[in-house]
PDB file of C-alpha atoms in Angstrom:
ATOM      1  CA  UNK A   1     -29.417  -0.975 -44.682  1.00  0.00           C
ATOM      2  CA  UNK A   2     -26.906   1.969 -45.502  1.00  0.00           C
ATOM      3  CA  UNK A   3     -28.148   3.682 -42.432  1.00  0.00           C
ATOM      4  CA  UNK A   4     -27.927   0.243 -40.246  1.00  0.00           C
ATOM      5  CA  UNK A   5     -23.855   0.197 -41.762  1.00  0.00           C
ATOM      6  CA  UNK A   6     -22.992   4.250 -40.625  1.00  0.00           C
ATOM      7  CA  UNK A   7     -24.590   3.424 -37.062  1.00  0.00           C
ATOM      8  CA  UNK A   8     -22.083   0.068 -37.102  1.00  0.00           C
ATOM      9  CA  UNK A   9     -19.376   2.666 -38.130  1.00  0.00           C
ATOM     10  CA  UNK A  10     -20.091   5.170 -35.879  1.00  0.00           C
ATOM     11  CA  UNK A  11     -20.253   2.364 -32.730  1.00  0.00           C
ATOM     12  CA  UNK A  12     -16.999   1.331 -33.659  1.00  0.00           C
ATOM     13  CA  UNK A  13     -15.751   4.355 -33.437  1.00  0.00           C
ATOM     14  CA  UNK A  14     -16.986   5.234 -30.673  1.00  0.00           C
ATOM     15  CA  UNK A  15     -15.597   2.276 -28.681  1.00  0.00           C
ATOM     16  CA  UNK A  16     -12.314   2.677 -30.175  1.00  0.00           C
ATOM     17  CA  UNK A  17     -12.412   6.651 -28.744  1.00  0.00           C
ATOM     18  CA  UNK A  18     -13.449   5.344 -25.265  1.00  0.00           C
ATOM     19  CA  UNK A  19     -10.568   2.554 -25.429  1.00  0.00           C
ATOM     20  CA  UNK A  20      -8.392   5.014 -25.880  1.00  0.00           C
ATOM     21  CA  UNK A  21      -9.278   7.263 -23.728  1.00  0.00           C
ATOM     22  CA  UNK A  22      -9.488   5.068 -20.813  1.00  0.00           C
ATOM     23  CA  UNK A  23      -5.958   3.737 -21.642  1.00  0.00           C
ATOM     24  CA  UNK A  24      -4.142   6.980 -21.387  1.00  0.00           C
ATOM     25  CA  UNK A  25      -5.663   7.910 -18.146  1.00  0.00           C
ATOM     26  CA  UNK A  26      -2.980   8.230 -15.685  1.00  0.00           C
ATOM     27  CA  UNK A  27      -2.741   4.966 -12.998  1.00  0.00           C
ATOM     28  CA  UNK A  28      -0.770   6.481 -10.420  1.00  0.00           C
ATOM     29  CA  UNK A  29      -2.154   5.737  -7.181  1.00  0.00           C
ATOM     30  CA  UNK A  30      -3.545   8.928  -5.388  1.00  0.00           C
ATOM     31  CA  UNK A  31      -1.056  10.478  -2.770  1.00  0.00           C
ATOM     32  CA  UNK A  32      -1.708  13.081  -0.318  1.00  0.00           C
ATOM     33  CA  UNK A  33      -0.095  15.969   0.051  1.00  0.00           C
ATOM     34  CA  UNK A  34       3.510  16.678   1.293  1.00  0.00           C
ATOM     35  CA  UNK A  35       1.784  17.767   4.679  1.00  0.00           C
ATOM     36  CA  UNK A  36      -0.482  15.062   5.094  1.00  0.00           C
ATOM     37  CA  UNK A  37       2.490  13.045   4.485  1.00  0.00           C
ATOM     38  CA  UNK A  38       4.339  14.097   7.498  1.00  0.00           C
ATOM     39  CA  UNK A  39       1.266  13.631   9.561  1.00  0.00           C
ATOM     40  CA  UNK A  40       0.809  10.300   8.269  1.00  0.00           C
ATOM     41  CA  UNK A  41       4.691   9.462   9.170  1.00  0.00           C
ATOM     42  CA  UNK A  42       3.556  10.681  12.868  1.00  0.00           C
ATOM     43  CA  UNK A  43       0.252   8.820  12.975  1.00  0.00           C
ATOM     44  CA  UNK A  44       2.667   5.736  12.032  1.00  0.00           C
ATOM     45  CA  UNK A  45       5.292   6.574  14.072  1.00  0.00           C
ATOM     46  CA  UNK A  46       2.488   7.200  17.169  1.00  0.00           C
ATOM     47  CA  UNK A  47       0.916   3.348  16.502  1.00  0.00           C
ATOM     48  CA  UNK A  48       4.068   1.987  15.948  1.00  0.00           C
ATOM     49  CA  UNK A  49       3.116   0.369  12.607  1.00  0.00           C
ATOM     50  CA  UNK A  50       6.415   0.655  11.005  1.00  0.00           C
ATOM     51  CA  UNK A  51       7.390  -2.361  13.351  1.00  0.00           C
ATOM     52  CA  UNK A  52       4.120  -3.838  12.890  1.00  0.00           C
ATOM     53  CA  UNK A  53       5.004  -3.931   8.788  1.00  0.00           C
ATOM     54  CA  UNK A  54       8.784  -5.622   9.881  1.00  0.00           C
ATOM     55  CA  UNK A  55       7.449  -8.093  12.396  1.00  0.00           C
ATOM     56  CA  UNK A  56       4.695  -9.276  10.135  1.00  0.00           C
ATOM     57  CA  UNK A  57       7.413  -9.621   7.063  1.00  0.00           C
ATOM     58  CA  UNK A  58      10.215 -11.186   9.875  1.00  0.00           C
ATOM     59  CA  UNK A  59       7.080 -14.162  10.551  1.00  0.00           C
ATOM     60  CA  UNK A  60       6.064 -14.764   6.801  1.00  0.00           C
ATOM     61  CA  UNK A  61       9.936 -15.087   6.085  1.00  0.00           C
ATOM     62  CA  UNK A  62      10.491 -17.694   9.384  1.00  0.00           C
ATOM     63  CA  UNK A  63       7.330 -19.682   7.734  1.00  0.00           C
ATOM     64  CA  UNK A  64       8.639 -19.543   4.752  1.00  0.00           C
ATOM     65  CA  UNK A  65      12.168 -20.952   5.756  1.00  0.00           C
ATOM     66  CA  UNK A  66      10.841 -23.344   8.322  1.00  0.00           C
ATOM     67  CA  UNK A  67       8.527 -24.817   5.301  1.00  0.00           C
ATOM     68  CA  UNK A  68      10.784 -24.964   2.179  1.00  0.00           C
ATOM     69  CA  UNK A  69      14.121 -25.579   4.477  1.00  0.00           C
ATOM     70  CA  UNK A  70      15.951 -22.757   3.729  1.00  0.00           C
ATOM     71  CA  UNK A  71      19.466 -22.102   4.980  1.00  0.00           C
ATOM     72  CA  UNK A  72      20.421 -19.526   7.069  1.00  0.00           C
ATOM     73  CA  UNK A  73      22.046 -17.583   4.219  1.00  0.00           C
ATOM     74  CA  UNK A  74      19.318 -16.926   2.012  1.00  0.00           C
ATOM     75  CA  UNK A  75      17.111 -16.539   5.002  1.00  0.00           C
ATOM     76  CA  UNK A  76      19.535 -13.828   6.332  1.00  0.00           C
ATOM     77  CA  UNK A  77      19.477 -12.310   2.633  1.00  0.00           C
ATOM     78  CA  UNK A  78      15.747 -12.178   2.867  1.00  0.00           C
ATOM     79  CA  UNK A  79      15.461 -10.770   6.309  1.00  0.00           C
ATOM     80  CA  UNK A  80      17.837  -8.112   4.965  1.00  0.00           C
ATOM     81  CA  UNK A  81      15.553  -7.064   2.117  1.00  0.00           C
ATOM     82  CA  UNK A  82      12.791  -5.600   4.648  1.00  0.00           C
ATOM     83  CA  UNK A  83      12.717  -2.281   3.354  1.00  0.00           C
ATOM     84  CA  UNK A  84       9.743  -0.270   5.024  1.00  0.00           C
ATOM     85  CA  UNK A  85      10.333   2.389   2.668  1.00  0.00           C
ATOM     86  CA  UNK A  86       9.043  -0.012  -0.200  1.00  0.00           C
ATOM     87  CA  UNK A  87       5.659  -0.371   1.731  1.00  0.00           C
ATOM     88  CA  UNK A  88       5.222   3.291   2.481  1.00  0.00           C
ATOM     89  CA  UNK A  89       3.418   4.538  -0.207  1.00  0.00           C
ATOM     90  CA  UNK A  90       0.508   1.796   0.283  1.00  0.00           C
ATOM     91  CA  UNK A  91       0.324   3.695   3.578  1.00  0.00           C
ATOM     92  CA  UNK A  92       0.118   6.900   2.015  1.00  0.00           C
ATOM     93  CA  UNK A  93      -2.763   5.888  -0.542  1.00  0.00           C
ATOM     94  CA  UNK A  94      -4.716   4.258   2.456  1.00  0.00           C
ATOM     95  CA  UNK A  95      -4.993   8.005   3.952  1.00  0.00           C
ATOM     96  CA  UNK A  96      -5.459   9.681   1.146  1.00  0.00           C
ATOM     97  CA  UNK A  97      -9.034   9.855   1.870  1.00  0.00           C
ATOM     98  CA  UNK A  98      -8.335  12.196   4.633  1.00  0.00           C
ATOM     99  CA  UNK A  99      -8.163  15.746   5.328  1.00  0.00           C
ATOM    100  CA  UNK A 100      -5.635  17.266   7.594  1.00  0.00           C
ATOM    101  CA  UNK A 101      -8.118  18.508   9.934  1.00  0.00           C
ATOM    102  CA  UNK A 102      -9.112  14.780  10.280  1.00  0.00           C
ATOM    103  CA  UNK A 103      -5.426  13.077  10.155  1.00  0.00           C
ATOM    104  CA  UNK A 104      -4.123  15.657  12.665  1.00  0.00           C
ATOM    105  CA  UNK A 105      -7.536  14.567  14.577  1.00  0.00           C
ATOM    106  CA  UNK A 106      -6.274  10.953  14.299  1.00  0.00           C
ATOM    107  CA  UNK A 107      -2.986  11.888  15.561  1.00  0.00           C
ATOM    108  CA  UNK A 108      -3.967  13.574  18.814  1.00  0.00           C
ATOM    109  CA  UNK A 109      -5.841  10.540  19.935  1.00  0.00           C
ATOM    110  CA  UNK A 110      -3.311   7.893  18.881  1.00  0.00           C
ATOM    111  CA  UNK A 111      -0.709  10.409  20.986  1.00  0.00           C
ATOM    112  CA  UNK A 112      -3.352  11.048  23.632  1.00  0.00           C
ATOM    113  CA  UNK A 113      -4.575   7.372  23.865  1.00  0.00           C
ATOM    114  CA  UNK A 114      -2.177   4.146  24.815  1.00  0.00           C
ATOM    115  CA  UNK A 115      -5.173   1.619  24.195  1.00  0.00           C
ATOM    116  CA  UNK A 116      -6.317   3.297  21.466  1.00  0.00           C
ATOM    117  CA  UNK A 117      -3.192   2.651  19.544  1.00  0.00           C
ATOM    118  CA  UNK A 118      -3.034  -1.184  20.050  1.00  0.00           C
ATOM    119  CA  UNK A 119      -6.671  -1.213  17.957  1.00  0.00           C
ATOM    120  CA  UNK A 120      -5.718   1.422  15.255  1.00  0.00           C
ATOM    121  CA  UNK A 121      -6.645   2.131  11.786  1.00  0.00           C
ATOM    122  CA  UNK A 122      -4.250   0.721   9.792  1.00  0.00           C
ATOM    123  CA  UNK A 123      -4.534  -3.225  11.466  1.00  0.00           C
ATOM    124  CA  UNK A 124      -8.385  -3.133  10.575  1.00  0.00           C
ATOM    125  CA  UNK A 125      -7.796  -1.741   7.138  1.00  0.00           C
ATOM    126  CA  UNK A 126      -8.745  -4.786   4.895  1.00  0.00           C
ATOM    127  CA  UNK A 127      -7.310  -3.066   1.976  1.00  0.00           C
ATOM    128  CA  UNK A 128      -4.191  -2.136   4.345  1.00  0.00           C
ATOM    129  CA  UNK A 129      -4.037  -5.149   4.870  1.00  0.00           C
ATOM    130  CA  UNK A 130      -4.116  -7.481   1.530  1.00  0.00           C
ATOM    131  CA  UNK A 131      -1.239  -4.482   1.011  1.00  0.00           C
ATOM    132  CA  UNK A 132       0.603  -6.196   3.621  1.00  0.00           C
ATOM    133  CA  UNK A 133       0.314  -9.577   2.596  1.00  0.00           C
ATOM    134  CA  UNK A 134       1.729  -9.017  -0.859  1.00  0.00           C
ATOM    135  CA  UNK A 135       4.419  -7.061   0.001  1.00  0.00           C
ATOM    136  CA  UNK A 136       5.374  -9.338   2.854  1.00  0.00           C
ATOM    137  CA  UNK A 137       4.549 -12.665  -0.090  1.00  0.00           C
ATOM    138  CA  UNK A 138       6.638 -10.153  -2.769  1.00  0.00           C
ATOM    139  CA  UNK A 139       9.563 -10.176  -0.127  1.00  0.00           C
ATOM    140  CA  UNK A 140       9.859 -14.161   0.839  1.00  0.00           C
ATOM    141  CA  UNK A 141       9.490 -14.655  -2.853  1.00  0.00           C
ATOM    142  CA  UNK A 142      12.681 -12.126  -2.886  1.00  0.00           C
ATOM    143  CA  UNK A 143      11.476  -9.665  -5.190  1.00  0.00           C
ATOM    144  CA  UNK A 144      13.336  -6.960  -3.124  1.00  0.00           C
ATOM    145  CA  UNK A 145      16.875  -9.097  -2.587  1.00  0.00           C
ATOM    146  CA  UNK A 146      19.116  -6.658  -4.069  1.00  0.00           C
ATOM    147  CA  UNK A 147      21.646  -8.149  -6.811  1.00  0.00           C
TER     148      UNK A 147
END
């Protein structure tokens, strides 16, 4: 029974150590380096995704208005809140899986390739993506309206 009573001790203990642990880890999302960076900025740049991000977030606010009657003020003050700066990290993270040998890779056919960039890696990225949606929900619900 004594023995039974250390073990429970020793279990507790044990979960509180791992609880702990697993709380101080850091939750940063992973970014790539300050090179891949710029080649990710050219890879964007190259599939024209940054106006991808601002048309998607211009037809999620025009729903939006259309739907809960909005006037043009607040509409205007929403439009004005697109920020593709505030989106660019997700971007980052979604590369960080990559290389630079494989991103500069990417590059050179998005650059050497017209067709290729209308079907391009970031559109099909489901993660990419869901990204998208929030921060295009996050800005209708004016999260990013400046005060």
């Amino acid at each position: 029974m004594k023995n039974l009573k250390n073990h429970s001790y020793l279990a507790v203990l044990l979960c509180l150590f791992i609880s702990s642990k697993s709380l101080s880890q850091n939750s940063q999302p992973l970014m790539p380096s300050q090179q891949n960076k710029i080649i990710i900025d050219r890879i964007v740049e190259a599939t024209r995704y940054k106006n991808h991000v601002i048309d998607f977030c211009l037809s999620k606010i025009n729903e939006a208005s259309a739907k809960e009657g909005w006037n043009e003020q607040k509409a205007i003050e929403i439009t004005q809140s697109i920020n593709y700066k505030n989106f660019r990290d997700a971007i980052y993270n979604s590369f960080v899986v990559f290389d630079e040998v494989e991103l500069e890779t990417l590059l050179k056919a998005y650059e050497k390739d017209t067709a290729y960039q209308t079907q391009n890696v970031m559109t099909n990225n489901k993660v990419l993506i869901n990204n998208l949606n929030i921060f295009a929900d996050d800005i209708v619900k004016g999260k990013y309206v400046s005060k």
